[in-house]
Amino acid sequence: QVQLVESGGGLVQAGGSLRLSCAASGIIFSSNAMAWYRQAPGKQRRLVAAITSGGSTNYADSVKGRFTISRDNAKNTVYLQMNSLNPEDTAVYYCNTKSRGRDYWGKGTLVTVSS
């Protein structure tokens, strides 16, 4: 079955950086678009960044210029490099993909940015 496992979250000071990883299994990774979403306390889950199978990317306006999504098809892993973090980036970050018309999610990794 499809499994997505996130890692790399933690506590960081404002202005700092983190790199999230999402290891995927159960899919033909190189053929799948992948995405990162985040959900802050009391708020809806929202798209942060996405990358197509061909490597095209798109970002939420709030993270453009600070976050970079990338993928390593040899490792079945998608990354989210997060720079210049601020407290508004505090959230649980989820990895997402779609397979056969269904959405799949990881369990999430918590990112906390202190001021």
PDB file of C-alpha atoms in Angstrom:
ATOM      1  CA  GLN A   1       0.000   0.000   0.000  1.00  0.00           C
ATOM      2  CA  VAL A   2       0.982   3.630  -0.364  1.00  0.00           C
ATOM      3  CA  GLN A   3       3.028   4.977   2.543  1.00  0.00           C
ATOM      4  CA  LEU A   4       4.418   8.445   3.050  1.00  0.00           C
ATOM      5  CA  VAL A   5       6.757   9.051   5.974  1.00  0.00           C
ATOM      6  CA  GLU A   6       7.806  12.581   6.858  1.00  0.00           C
ATOM      7  CA  SER A   7      10.841  13.555   8.905  1.00  0.00           C
ATOM      8  CA  GLY A   8      12.945  16.598   9.688  1.00  0.00           C
ATOM      9  CA  GLY A   9      10.601  18.722  11.738  1.00  0.00           C
ATOM     10  CA  GLY A  10      11.584  20.342  15.002  1.00  0.00           C
ATOM     11  CA  LEU A  11      12.041  23.558  16.913  1.00  0.00           C
ATOM     12  CA  VAL A  12      13.940  26.372  15.248  1.00  0.00           C
ATOM     13  CA  GLN A  13      14.430  30.051  15.943  1.00  0.00           C
ATOM     14  CA  ALA A  14      13.038  32.694  13.637  1.00  0.00           C
ATOM     15  CA  GLY A  15      15.366  33.196  10.697  1.00  0.00           C
ATOM     16  CA  GLY A  16      16.556  29.621  10.831  1.00  0.00           C
ATOM     17  CA  SER A  17      16.253  26.753   8.376  1.00  0.00           C
ATOM     18  CA  LEU A  18      14.959  23.199   8.295  1.00  0.00           C
ATOM     19  CA  ARG A  19      14.793  20.526   5.626  1.00  0.00           C
ATOM     20  CA  LEU A  20      11.848  18.169   5.612  1.00  0.00           C
ATOM     21  CA  SER A  21      11.953  14.789   3.906  1.00  0.00           C
ATOM     22  CA  CYS A  22       9.167  12.499   2.783  1.00  0.00           C
ATOM     23  CA  ALA A  23       9.979   8.910   1.879  1.00  0.00           C
ATOM     24  CA  ALA A  24       7.379   7.277  -0.343  1.00  0.00           C
ATOM     25  CA  SER A  25       6.613   3.636  -1.025  1.00  0.00           C
ATOM     26  CA  GLY A  26       3.880   1.719  -2.787  1.00  0.00           C
ATOM     27  CA  ILE A  27       3.821   4.068  -5.782  1.00  0.00           C
ATOM     28  CA  ILE A  28       5.817   4.536  -8.956  1.00  0.00           C
ATOM     29  CA  PHE A  29       7.449   7.548  -7.393  1.00  0.00           C
ATOM     30  CA  SER A  30       8.983   8.977 -10.546  1.00  0.00           C
ATOM     31  CA  SER A  31       5.539   9.156 -12.155  1.00  0.00           C
ATOM     32  CA  ASN A  32       3.799  10.878  -9.267  1.00  0.00           C
ATOM     33  CA  ALA A  33       3.399  14.522  -8.477  1.00  0.00           C
ATOM     34  CA  MET A  34       4.219  15.207  -4.830  1.00  0.00           C
ATOM     35  CA  ALA A  35       3.223  18.025  -2.526  1.00  0.00           C
ATOM     36  CA  TRP A  36       3.716  19.484   0.920  1.00  0.00           C
ATOM     37  CA  TYR A  37       0.801  20.887   2.898  1.00  0.00           C
ATOM     38  CA  ARG A  38       0.708  22.437   6.331  1.00  0.00           C
ATOM     39  CA  GLN A  39      -1.878  22.875   9.017  1.00  0.00           C
ATOM     40  CA  ALA A  40      -1.490  25.445  11.755  1.00  0.00           C
ATOM     41  CA  PRO A  41      -3.463  25.125  14.998  1.00  0.00           C
ATOM     42  CA  GLY A  42      -7.118  26.012  14.410  1.00  0.00           C
ATOM     43  CA  LYS A  43      -6.636  26.487  10.684  1.00  0.00           C
ATOM     44  CA  GLN A  44      -7.310  24.537   7.517  1.00  0.00           C
ATOM     45  CA  ARG A  45      -4.683  22.425   5.835  1.00  0.00           C
ATOM     46  CA  ARG A  46      -3.176  24.402   2.966  1.00  0.00           C
ATOM     47  CA  LEU A  47      -0.853  23.695   0.073  1.00  0.00           C
ATOM     48  CA  VAL A  48       2.715  24.870   0.633  1.00  0.00           C
ATOM     49  CA  ALA A  49       4.528  23.549  -2.436  1.00  0.00           C
ATOM     50  CA  ALA A  50       4.132  20.966  -5.167  1.00  0.00           C
ATOM     51  CA  ILE A  51       6.373  19.308  -7.734  1.00  0.00           C
ATOM     52  CA  THR A  52       5.303  17.413 -10.825  1.00  0.00           C
ATOM     53  CA  SER A  53       6.852  14.203 -12.099  1.00  0.00           C
ATOM     54  CA  GLY A  54       8.750  16.352 -14.575  1.00  0.00           C
ATOM     55  CA  GLY A  55      10.129  18.642 -11.886  1.00  0.00           C
ATOM     56  CA  SER A  56       7.922  21.694 -12.360  1.00  0.00           C
ATOM     57  CA  THR A  57       7.173  23.425  -9.081  1.00  0.00           C
ATOM     58  CA  ASN A  58       4.655  25.805  -7.586  1.00  0.00           C
ATOM     59  CA  TYR A  59       4.482  27.511  -4.223  1.00  0.00           C
ATOM     60  CA  ALA A  60       2.080  29.281  -1.955  1.00  0.00           C
ATOM     61  CA  ASP A  61       2.666  33.023  -2.099  1.00  0.00           C
ATOM     62  CA  SER A  62       3.569  33.053   1.586  1.00  0.00           C
ATOM     63  CA  VAL A  63       6.622  30.836   1.056  1.00  0.00           C
ATOM     64  CA  LYS A  64       7.877  31.914  -2.363  1.00  0.00           C
ATOM     65  CA  GLY A  65      11.549  32.778  -2.264  1.00  0.00           C
ATOM     66  CA  ARG A  66      12.014  31.056   1.116  1.00  0.00           C
ATOM     67  CA  PHE A  67      11.028  27.415   0.541  1.00  0.00           C
ATOM     68  CA  THR A  68      12.234  25.014  -2.131  1.00  0.00           C
ATOM     69  CA  ILE A  69      10.645  21.695  -3.025  1.00  0.00           C
ATOM     70  CA  SER A  70      12.756  19.046  -4.734  1.00  0.00           C
ATOM     71  CA  ARG A  71      12.698  15.337  -5.405  1.00  0.00           C
ATOM     72  CA  ASP A  72      15.156  12.482  -5.672  1.00  0.00           C
ATOM     73  CA  ASN A  73      13.576   9.752  -7.753  1.00  0.00           C
ATOM     74  CA  ALA A  74      16.424   7.351  -6.984  1.00  0.00           C
ATOM     75  CA  LYS A  75      15.552   7.606  -3.289  1.00  0.00           C
ATOM     76  CA  ASN A  76      11.768   7.883  -3.662  1.00  0.00           C
ATOM     77  CA  THR A  77      11.993  11.005  -1.547  1.00  0.00           C
ATOM     78  CA  VAL A  78      10.667  14.536  -1.779  1.00  0.00           C
ATOM     79  CA  TYR A  79      12.213  17.379   0.191  1.00  0.00           C
ATOM     80  CA  LEU A  80      11.163  20.771   1.440  1.00  0.00           C
ATOM     81  CA  GLN A  81      14.003  23.152   2.196  1.00  0.00           C
ATOM     82  CA  MET A  82      12.699  25.930   4.423  1.00  0.00           C
ATOM     83  CA  ASN A  83      14.767  29.068   4.946  1.00  0.00           C
ATOM     84  CA  SER A  84      14.115  32.347   6.720  1.00  0.00           C
ATOM     85  CA  LEU A  85      11.506  30.690   8.891  1.00  0.00           C
ATOM     86  CA  ASN A  86       9.152  32.848  10.909  1.00  0.00           C
ATOM     87  CA  PRO A  87       6.614  32.038  13.631  1.00  0.00           C
ATOM     88  CA  GLU A  88       3.799  32.056  11.053  1.00  0.00           C
ATOM     89  CA  ASP A  89       5.404  28.944   9.529  1.00  0.00           C
ATOM     90  CA  THR A  90       4.649  26.970  12.687  1.00  0.00           C
ATOM     91  CA  ALA A  91       2.457  24.033  11.676  1.00  0.00           C
ATOM     92  CA  VAL A  92       2.279  20.320  11.107  1.00  0.00           C
ATOM     93  CA  TYR A  93       3.671  19.647   7.635  1.00  0.00           C
ATOM     94  CA  TYR A  94       2.171  16.816   5.608  1.00  0.00           C
ATOM     95  CA  CYS A  95       3.402  15.027   2.515  1.00  0.00           C
ATOM     96  CA  ASN A  96       0.785  14.267  -0.137  1.00  0.00           C
ATOM     97  CA  THR A  97       0.414  12.380  -3.358  1.00  0.00           C
ATOM     98  CA  LYS A  98      -2.405  11.084  -5.488  1.00  0.00           C
ATOM     99  CA  SER A  99      -2.689   7.575  -6.841  1.00  0.00           C
ATOM    100  CA  ARG A 100      -5.582   6.083  -8.785  1.00  0.00           C
ATOM    101  CA  GLY A 101      -7.777   9.048  -7.976  1.00  0.00           C
ATOM    102  CA  ARG A 102      -7.177   8.911  -4.249  1.00  0.00           C
ATOM    103  CA  ASP A 103      -5.250  11.249  -1.982  1.00  0.00           C
ATOM    104  CA  TYR A 104      -2.597   9.814   0.326  1.00  0.00           C
ATOM    105  CA  TRP A 105      -1.128  11.584   3.340  1.00  0.00           C
ATOM    106  CA  GLY A 106       1.697  11.036   5.727  1.00  0.00           C
ATOM    107  CA  LYS A 107       1.232  11.425   9.471  1.00  0.00           C
ATOM    108  CA  GLY A 108       2.934  14.788   9.444  1.00  0.00           C
ATOM    109  CA  THR A 109       5.935  16.372  11.080  1.00  0.00           C
ATOM    110  CA  LEU A 110       5.716  19.319  13.458  1.00  0.00           C
ATOM    111  CA  VAL A 111       7.649  22.493  12.739  1.00  0.00           C
ATOM    112  CA  THR A 112       7.768  25.070  15.510  1.00  0.00           C
ATOM    113  CA  VAL A 113       9.393  28.442  14.913  1.00  0.00           C
ATOM    114  CA  SER A 114      10.128  30.511  17.996  1.00  0.00           C
ATOM    115  CA  SER A 115      10.355  34.293  17.915  1.00  0.00           C
TER     116      SER A 115
END
